[in-house]
PDB file of C-alpha atoms and ligand atoms in Angstrom:
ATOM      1  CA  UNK A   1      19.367 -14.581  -0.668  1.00  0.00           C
ATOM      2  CA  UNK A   2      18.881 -16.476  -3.906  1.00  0.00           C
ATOM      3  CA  UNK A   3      16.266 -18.037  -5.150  1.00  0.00           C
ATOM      4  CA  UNK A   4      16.867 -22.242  -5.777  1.00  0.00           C
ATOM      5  CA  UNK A   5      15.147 -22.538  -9.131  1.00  0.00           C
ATOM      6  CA  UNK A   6      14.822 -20.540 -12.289  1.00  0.00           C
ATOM      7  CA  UNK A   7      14.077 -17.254 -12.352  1.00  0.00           C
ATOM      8  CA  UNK A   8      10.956 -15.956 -14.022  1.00  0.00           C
ATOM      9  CA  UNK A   9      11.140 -14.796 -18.191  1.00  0.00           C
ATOM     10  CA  UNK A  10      12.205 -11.309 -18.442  1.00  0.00           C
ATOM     11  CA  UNK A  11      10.600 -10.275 -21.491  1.00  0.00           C
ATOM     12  CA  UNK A  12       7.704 -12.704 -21.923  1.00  0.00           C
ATOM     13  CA  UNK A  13       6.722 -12.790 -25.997  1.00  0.00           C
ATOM     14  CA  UNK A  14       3.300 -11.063 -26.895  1.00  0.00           C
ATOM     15  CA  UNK A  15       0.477 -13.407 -26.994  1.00  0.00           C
ATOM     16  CA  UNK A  16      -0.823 -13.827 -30.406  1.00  0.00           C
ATOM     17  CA  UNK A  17      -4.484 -14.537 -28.823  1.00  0.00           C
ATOM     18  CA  UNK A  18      -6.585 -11.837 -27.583  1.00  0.00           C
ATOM     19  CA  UNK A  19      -8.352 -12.478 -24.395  1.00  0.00           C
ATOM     20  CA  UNK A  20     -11.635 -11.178 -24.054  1.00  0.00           C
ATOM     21  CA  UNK A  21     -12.598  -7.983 -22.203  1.00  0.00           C
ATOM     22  CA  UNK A  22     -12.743  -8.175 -18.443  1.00  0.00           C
ATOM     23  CA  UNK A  23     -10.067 -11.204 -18.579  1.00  0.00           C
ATOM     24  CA  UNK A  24      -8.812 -12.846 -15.029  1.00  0.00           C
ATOM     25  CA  UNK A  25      -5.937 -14.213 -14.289  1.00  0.00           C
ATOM     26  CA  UNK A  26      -7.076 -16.694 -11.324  1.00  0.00           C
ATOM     27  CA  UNK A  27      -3.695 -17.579 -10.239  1.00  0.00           C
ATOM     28  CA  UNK A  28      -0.538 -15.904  -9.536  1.00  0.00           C
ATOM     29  CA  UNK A  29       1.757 -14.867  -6.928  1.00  0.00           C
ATOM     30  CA  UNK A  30       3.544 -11.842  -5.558  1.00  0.00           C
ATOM     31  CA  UNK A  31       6.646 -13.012  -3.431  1.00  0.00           C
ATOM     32  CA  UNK A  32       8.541 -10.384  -1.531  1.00  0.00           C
ATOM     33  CA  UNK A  33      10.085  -8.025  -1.807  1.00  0.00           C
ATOM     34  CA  UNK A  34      12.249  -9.636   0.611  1.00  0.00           C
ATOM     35  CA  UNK A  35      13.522  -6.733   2.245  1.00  0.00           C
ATOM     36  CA  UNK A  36       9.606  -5.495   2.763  1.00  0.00           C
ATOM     37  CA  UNK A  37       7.972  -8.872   3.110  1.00  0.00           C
ATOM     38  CA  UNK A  38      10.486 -11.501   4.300  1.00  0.00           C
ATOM     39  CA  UNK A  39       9.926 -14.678   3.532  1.00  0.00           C
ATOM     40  CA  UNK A  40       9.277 -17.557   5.821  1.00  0.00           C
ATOM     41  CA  UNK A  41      12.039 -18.832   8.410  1.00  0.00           C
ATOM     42  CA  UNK A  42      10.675 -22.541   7.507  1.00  0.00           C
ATOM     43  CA  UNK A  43       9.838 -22.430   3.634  1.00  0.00           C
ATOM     44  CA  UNK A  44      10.467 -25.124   1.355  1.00  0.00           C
ATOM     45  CA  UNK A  45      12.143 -22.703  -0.907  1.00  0.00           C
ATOM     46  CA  UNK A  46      13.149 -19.626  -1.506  1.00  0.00           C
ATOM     47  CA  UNK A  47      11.827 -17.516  -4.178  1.00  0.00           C
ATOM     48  CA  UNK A  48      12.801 -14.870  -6.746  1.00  0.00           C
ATOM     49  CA  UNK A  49      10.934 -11.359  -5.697  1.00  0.00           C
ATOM     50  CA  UNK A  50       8.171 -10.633  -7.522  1.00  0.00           C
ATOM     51  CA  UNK A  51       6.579  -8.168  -6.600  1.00  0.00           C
ATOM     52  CA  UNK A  52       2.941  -6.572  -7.306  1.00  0.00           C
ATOM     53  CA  UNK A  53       4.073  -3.569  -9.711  1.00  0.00           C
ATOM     54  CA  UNK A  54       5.535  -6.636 -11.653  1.00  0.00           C
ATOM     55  CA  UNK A  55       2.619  -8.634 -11.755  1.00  0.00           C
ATOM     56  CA  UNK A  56       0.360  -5.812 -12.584  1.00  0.00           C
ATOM     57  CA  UNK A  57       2.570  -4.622 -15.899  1.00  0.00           C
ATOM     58  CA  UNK A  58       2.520  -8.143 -16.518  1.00  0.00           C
ATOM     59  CA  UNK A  59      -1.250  -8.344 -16.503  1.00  0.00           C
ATOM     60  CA  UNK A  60      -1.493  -5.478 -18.795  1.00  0.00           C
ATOM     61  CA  UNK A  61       1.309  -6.586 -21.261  1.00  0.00           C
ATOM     62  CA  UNK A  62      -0.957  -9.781 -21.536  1.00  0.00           C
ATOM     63  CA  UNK A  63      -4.144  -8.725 -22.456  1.00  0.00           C
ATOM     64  CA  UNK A  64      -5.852  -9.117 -18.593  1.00  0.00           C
ATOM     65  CA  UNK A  65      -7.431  -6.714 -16.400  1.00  0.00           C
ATOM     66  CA  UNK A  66      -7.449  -8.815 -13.262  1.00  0.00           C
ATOM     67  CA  UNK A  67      -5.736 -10.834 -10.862  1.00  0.00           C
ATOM     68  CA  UNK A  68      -6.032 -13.777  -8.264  1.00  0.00           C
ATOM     69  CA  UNK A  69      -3.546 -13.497  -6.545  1.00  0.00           C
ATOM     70  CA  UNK A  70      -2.969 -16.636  -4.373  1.00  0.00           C
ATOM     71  CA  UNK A  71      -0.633 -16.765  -1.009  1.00  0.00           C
ATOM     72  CA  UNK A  72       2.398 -19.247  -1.663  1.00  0.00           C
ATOM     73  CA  UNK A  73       4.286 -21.317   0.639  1.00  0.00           C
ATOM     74  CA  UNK A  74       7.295 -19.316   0.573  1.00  0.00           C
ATOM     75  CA  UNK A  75       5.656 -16.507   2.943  1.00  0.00           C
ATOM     76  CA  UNK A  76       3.858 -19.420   5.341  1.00  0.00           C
ATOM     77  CA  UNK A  77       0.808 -17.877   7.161  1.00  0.00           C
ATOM     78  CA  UNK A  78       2.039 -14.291   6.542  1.00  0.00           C
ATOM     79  CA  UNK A  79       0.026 -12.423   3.971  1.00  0.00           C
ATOM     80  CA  UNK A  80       1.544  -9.266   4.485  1.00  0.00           C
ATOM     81  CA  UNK A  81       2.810  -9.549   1.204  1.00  0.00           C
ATOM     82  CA  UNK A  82      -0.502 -10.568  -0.479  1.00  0.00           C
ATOM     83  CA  UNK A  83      -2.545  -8.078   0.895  1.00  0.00           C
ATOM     84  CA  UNK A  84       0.008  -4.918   0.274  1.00  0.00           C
ATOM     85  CA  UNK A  85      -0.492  -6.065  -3.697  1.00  0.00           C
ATOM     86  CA  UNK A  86      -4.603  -6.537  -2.969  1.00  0.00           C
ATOM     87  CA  UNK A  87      -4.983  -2.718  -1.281  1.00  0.00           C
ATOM     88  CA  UNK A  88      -2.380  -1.513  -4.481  1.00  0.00           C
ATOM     89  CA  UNK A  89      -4.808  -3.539  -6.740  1.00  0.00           C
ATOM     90  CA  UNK A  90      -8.403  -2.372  -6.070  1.00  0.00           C
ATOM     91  CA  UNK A  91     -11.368  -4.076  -7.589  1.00  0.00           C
ATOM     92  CA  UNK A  92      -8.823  -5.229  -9.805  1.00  0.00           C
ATOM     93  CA  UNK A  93      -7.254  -7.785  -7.382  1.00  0.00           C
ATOM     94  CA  UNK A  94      -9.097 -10.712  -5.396  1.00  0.00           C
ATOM     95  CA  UNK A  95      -6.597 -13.152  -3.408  1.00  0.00           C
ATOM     96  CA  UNK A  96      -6.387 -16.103  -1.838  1.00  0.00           C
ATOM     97  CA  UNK A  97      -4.708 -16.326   1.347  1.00  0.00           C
ATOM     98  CA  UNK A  98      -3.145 -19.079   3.819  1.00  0.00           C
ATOM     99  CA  UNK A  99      -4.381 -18.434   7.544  1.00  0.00           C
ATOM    100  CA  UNK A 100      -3.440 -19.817  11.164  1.00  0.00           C
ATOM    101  CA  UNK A 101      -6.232 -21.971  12.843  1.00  0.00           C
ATOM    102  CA  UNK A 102      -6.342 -18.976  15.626  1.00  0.00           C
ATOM    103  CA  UNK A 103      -7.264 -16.611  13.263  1.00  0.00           C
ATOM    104  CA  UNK A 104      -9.813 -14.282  14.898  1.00  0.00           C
ATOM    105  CA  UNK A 105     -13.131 -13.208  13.030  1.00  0.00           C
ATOM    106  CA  UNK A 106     -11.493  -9.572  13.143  1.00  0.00           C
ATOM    107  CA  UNK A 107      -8.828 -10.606  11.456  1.00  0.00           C
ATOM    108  CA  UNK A 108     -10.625 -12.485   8.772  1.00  0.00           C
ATOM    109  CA  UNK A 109     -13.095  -9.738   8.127  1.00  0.00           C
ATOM    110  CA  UNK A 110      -9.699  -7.271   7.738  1.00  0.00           C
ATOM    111  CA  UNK A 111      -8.282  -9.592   4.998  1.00  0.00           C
ATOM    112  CA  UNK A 112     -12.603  -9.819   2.948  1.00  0.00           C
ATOM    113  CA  UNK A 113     -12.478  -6.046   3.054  1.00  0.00           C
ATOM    114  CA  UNK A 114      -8.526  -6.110   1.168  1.00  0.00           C
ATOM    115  CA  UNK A 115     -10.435  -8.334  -0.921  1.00  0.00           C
ATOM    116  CA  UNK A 116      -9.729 -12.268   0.162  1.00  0.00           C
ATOM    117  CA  UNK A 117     -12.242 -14.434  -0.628  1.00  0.00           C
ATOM    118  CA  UNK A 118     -10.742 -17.873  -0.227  1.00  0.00           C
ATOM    119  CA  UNK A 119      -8.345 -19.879   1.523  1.00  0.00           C
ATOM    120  CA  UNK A 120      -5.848 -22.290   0.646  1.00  0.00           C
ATOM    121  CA  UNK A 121      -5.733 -25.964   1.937  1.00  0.00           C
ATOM    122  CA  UNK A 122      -1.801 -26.828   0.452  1.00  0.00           C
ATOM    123  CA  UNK A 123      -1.086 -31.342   0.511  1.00  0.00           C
ATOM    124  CA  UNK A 124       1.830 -31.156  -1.656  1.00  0.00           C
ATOM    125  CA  UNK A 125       4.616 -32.963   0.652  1.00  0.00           C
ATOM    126  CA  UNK A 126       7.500 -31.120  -1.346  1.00  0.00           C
ATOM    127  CA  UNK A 127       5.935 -28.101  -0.140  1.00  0.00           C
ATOM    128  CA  UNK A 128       4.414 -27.781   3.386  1.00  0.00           C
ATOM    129  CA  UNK A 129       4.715 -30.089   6.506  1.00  0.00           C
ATOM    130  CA  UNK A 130       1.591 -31.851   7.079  1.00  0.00           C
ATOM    131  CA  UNK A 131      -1.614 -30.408   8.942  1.00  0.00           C
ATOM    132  CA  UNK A 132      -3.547 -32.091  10.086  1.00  0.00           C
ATOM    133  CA  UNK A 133      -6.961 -32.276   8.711  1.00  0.00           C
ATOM    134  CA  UNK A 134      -9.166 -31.140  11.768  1.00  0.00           C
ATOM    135  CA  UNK A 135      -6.839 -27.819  11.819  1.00  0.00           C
ATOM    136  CA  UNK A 136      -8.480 -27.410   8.084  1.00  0.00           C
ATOM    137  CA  UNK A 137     -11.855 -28.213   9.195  1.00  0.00           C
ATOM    138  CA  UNK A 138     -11.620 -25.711  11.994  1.00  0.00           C
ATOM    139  CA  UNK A 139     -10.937 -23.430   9.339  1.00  0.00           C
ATOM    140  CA  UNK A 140     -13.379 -24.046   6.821  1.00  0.00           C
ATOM    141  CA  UNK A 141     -15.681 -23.496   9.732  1.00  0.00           C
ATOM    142  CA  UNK A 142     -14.248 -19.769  10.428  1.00  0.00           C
ATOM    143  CA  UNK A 143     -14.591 -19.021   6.978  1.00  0.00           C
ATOM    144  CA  UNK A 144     -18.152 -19.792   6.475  1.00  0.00           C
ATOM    145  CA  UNK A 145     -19.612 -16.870   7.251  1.00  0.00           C
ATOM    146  CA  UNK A 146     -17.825 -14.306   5.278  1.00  0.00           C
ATOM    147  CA  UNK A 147     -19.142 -16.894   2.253  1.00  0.00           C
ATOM    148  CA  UNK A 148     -15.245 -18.033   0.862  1.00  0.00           C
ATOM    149  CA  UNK A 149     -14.393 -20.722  -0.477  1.00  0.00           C
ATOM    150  CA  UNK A 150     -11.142 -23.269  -0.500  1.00  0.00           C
ATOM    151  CA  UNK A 151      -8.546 -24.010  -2.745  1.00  0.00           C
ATOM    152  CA  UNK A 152      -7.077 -27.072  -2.565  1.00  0.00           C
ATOM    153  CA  UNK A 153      -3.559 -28.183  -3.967  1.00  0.00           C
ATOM    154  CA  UNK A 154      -2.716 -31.924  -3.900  1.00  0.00           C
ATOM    155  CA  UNK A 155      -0.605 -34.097  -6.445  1.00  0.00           C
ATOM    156  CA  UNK A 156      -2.436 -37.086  -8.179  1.00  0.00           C
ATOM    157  CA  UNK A 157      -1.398 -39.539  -6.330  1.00  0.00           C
ATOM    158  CA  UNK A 158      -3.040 -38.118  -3.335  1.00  0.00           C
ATOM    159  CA  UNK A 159      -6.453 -37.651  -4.632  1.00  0.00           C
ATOM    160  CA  UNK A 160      -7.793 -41.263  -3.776  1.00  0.00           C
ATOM    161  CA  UNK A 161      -6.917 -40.764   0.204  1.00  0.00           C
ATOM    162  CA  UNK A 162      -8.079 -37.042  -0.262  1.00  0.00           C
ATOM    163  CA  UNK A 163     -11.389 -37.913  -1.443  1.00  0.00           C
ATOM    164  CA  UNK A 164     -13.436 -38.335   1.698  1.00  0.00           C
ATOM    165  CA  UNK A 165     -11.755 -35.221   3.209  1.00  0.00           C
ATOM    166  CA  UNK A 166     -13.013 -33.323   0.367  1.00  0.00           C
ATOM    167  CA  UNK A 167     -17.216 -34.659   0.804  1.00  0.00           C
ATOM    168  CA  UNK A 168     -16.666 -33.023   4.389  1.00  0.00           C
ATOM    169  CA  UNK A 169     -16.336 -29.398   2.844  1.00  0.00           C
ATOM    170  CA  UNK A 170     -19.310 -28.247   1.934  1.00  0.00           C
ATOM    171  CA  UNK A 171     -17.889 -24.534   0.460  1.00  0.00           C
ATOM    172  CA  UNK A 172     -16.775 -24.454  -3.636  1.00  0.00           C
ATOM    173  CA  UNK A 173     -13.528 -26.401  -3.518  1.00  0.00           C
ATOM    174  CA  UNK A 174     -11.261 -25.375  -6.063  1.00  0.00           C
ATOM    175  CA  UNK A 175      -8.310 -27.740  -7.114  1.00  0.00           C
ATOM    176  CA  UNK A 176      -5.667 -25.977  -8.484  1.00  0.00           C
ATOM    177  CA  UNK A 177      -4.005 -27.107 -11.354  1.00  0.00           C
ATOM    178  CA  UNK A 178      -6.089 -30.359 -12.244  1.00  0.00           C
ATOM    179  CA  UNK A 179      -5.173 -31.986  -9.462  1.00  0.00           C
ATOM    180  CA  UNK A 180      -1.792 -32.428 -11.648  1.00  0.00           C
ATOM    181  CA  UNK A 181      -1.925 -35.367 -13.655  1.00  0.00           C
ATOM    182  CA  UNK A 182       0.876 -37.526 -14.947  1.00  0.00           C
ATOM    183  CA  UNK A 183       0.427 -36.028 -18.692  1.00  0.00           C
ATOM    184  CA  UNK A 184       2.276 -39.534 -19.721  1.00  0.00           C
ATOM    185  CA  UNK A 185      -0.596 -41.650 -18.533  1.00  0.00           C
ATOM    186  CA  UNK A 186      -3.062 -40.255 -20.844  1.00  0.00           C
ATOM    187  CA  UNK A 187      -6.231 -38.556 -20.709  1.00  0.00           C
ATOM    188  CA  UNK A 188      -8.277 -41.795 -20.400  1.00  0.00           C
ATOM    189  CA  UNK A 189      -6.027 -43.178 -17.166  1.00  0.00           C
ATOM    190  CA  UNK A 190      -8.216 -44.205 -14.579  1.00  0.00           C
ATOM    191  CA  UNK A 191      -6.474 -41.476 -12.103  1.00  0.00           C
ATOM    192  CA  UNK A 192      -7.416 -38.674 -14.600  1.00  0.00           C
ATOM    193  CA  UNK A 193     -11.038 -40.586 -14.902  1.00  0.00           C
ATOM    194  CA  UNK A 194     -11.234 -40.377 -10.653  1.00  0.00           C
ATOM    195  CA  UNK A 195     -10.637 -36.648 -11.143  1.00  0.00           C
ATOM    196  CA  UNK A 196     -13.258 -36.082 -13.344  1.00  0.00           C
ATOM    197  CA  UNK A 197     -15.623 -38.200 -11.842  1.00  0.00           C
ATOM    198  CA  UNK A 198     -15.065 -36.409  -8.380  1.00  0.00           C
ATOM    199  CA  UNK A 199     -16.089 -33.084 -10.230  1.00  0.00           C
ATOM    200  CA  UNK A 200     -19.117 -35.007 -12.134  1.00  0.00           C
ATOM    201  CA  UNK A 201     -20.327 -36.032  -8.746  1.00  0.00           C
ATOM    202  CA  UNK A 202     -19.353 -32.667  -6.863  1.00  0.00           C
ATOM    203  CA  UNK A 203     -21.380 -29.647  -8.472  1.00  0.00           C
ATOM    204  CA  UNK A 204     -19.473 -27.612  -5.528  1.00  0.00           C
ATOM    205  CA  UNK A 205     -15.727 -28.494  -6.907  1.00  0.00           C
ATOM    206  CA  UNK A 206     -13.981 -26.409  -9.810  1.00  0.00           C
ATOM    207  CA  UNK A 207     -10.435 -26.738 -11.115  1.00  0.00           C
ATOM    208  CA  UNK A 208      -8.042 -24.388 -12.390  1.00  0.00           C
ATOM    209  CA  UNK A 209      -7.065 -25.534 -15.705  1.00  0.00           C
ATOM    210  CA  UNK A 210      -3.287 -24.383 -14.782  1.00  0.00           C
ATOM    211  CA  UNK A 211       0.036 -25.403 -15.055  1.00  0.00           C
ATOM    212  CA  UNK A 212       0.800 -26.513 -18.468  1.00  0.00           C
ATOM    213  CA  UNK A 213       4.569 -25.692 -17.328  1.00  0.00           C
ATOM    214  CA  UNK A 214       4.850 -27.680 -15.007  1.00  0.00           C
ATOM    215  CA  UNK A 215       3.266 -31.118 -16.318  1.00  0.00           C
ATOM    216  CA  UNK A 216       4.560 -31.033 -19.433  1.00  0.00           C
ATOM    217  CA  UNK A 217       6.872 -33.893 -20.445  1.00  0.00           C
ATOM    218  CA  UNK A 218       8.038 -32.192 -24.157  1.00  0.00           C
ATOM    219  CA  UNK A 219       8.465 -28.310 -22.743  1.00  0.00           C
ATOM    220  CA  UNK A 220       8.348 -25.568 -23.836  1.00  0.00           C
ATOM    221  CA  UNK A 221       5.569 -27.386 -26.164  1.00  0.00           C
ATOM    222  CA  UNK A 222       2.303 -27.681 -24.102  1.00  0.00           C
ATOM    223  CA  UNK A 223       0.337 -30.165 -25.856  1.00  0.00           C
ATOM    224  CA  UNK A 224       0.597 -33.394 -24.561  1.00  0.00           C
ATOM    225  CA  UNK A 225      -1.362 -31.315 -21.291  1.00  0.00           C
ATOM    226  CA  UNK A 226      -4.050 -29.441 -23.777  1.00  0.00           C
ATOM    227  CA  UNK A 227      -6.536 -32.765 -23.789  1.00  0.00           C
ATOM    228  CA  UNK A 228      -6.477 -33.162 -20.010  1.00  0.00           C
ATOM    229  CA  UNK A 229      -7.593 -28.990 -19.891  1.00  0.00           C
ATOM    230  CA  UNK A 230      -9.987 -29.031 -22.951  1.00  0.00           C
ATOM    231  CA  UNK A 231     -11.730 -32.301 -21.291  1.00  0.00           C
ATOM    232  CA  UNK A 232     -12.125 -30.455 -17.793  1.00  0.00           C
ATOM    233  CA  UNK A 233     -13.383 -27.035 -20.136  1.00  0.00           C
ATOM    234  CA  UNK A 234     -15.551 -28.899 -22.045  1.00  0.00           C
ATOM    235  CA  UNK A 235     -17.131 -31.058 -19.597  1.00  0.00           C
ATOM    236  CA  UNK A 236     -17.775 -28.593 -16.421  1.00  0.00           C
ATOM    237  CA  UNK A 237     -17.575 -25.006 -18.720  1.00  0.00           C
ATOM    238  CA  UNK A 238     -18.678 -23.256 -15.753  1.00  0.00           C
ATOM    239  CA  UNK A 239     -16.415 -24.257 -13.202  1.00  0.00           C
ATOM    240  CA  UNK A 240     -12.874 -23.933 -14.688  1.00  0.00           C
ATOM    241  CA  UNK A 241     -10.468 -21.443 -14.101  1.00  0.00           C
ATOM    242  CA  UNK A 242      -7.360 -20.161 -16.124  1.00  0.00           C
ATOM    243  CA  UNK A 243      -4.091 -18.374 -14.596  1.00  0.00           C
ATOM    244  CA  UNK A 244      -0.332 -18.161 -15.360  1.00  0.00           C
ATOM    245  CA  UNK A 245       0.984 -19.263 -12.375  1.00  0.00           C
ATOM    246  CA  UNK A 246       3.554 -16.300 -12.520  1.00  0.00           C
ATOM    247  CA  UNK A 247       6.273 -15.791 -11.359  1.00  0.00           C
ATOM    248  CA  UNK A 248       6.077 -20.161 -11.892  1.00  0.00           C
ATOM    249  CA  UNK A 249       7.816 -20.749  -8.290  1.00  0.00           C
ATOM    250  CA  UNK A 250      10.410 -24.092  -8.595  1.00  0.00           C
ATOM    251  CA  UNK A 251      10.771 -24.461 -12.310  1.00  0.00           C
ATOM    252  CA  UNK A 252      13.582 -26.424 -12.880  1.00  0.00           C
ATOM    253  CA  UNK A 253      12.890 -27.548 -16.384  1.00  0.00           C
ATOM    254  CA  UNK A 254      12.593 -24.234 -18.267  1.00  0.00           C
ATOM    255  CA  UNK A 255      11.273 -20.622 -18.174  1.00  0.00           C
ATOM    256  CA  UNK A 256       7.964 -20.703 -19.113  1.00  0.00           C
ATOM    257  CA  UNK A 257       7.578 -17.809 -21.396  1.00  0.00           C
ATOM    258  CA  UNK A 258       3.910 -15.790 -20.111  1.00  0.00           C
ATOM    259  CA  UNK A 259       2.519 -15.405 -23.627  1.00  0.00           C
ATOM    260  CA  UNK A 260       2.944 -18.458 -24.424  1.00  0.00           C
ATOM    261  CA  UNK A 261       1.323 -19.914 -21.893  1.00  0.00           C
ATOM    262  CA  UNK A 262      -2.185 -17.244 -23.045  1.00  0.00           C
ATOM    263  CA  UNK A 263      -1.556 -18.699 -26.664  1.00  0.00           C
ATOM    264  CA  UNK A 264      -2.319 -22.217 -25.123  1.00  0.00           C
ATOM    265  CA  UNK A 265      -6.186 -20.684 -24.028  1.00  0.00           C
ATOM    266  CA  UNK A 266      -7.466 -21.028 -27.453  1.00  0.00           C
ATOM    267  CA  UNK A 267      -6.318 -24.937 -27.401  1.00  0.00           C
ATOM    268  CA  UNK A 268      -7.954 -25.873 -24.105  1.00  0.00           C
ATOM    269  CA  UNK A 269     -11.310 -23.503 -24.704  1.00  0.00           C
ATOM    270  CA  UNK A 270     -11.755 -23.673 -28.516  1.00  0.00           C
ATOM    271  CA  UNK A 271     -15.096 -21.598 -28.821  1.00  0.00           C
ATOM    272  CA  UNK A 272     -15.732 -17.840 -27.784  1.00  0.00           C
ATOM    273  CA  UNK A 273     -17.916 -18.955 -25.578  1.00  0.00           C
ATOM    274  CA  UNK A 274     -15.866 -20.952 -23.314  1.00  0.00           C
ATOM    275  CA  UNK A 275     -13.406 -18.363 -23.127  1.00  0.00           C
ATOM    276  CA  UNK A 276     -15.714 -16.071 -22.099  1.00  0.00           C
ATOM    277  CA  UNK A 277     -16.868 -18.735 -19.350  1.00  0.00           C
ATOM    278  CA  UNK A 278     -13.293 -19.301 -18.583  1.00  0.00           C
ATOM    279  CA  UNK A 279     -11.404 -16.166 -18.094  1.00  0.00           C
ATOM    280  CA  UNK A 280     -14.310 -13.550 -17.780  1.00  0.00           C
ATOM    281  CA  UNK A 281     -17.671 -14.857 -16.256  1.00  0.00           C
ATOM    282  CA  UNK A 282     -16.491 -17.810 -13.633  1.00  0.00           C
ATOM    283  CA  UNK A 283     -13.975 -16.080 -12.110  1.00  0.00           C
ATOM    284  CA  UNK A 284     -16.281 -12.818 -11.377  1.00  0.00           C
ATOM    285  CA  UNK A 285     -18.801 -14.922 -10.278  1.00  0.00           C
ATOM    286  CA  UNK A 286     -16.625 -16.496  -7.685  1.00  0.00           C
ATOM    287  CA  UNK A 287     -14.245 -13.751  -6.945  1.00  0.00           C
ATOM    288  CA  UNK A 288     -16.369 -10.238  -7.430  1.00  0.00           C
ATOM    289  CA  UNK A 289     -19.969 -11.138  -6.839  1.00  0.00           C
TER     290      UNK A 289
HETATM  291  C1  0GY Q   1       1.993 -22.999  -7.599  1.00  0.00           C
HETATM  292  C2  0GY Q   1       2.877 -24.085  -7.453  1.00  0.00           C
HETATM  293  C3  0GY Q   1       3.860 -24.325  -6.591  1.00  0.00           C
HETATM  294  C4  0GY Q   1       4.134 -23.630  -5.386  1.00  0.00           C
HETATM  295  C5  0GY Q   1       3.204 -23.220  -4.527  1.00  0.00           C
HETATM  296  O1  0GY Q   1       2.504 -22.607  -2.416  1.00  0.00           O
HETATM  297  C6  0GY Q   1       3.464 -22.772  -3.153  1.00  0.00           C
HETATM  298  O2  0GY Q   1       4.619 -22.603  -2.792  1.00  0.00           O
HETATM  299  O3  0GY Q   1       1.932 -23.238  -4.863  1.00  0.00           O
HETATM  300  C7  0GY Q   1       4.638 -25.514  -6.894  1.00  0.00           C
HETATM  301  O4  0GY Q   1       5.825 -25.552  -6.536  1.00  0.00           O
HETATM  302  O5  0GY Q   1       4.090 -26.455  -7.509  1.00  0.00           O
HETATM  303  O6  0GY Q   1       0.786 -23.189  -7.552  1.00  0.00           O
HETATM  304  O7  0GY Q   1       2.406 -21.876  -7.821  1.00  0.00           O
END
């Protein structure tokens, strides 16, 4: 089975910026191995494997000690997969899963002790049919009482009709990458402005400052996407999030090459201290506490 975009980099570079001690990566992947975990009949794509021995040497190589590991499309509601790599992991894994609306409580509480403590709400068309939003709601409710949170992935354009949706969740919401902007339309578009001002008004949502690889316009050169991360780091220090987004499922552009990517930290978090908020002491507040 092969996978329809480009593989992952083979021998990312070494990043030239140190990450501080106790470093997360708060969003990655482990897909497959096919053979063990097969991947869903009704996907949108089909991956390369990656599995959770290479996403841990990957972590090291980098400079990290820990990983969110967050259930993809690719494997639908089955997070075999996901929590193989969490039990392999330890305290040094947290993940994020996707669940069925009949999930029982026993279940749930089987995938807090592997170490899940969120769930993902995915609106990207490209990616999953549509559900409808009571079948979320019914699961936010499930989830309340072991305390998780959601993760929500949407596409700009989306965010407007998305809005009220999100006021009815009243866990953390995290929006993975940004809620992707259109880099070209600047940092002051009113779209980019609406995604601020949903954070400035919502002391519940966080973002995951993600994804440089895949809004880029001028790749492999990041920085038309550093102002849109250093606003969001500079303006809510305390509820961003950093990952790689390894193994960077449907790249068609380019290979994003990992250390890289950690060389762009430094340009979205300029100071020591915002580093330390965003790859040390948000995620363990949200994922290990
Ligand atoms: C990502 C991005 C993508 C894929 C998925 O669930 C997924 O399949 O999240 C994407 O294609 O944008 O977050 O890794």
């Amino acid at each position: 089975m092969d996978a329809d975009y480009l593989p992952f980099h083979p021998s990312p570079s070494k990043p030239k910026y140190q990450a501080p001690a106790g470093a997360v990566d708060a969003h990655c992947h482990v897909f497959g191995p096919a053979d063990q975990f097969p991947y869903h009949p009704k996907r949108k794509y089909t991956p390369c494997d990656a599995s959770k021995e290479q996403l841990f040497s990957l972590r090291d190589f980098l400079g990290f000690e820990r990983n969110v590991i967050v259930q993809a499309s690719c494997h639908g509601t089955d997070n075999a997969a996901l929590i193989d790599a969490l039990n392999a992991a330890g305290e040094l894994a947290r993940g994020v899963a996707v669940v069925d609306p009949a999930i029982t409580e026993a279940e749930l509480q089987e995938m807090h002790d592997a170490g899940v403590r969120g769930v993902r709400f995915n609106f990207v068309k490209r990616l999953v049919d549509t559900t409808p939003k009571e079948v979320f709601l019914s699961i936010a409710e499930k989830i309340k009482p072991l305390g998780w949170h959601i993760v929500v992935y949407f596409e700009a354009p989306d965010l407007e009709g998305l809005i009220p949706f999100l006021k009815q969740l009243d866990s953390v919401i995290v929006v993975d990458h940004m809620g992707r902007p259109d880099v070209e339309k600047g940092v002051d578009h009113p779209d980019f402005e609406r995604f601020v001002n949903l954070l400035a008004d919502n002391p519940n949502i966080w973002t995951k400052v993600s994804c440089p690889e895949r809004l880029t316009l001028q790749a492999p050169d990041y920085s038309d996407v550093v102002p849109f991360a250093k606003k969001l780091v500079e303006r809510f220090p305390d509820r961003v999030l950093w990952g790689t987004d390894w193994p960077h499922p449907n790249m068609k552009s380019h290979v994003p090459d990992d250390g890289h990517l950690v060389d762009v930290i430094p340009q979205i978090a300029p100071t020591a201290e915002l580093q330390q908020a965003l790859l040390v002491d948000n995620p363990m507040r949200l994922y290990w506490s």
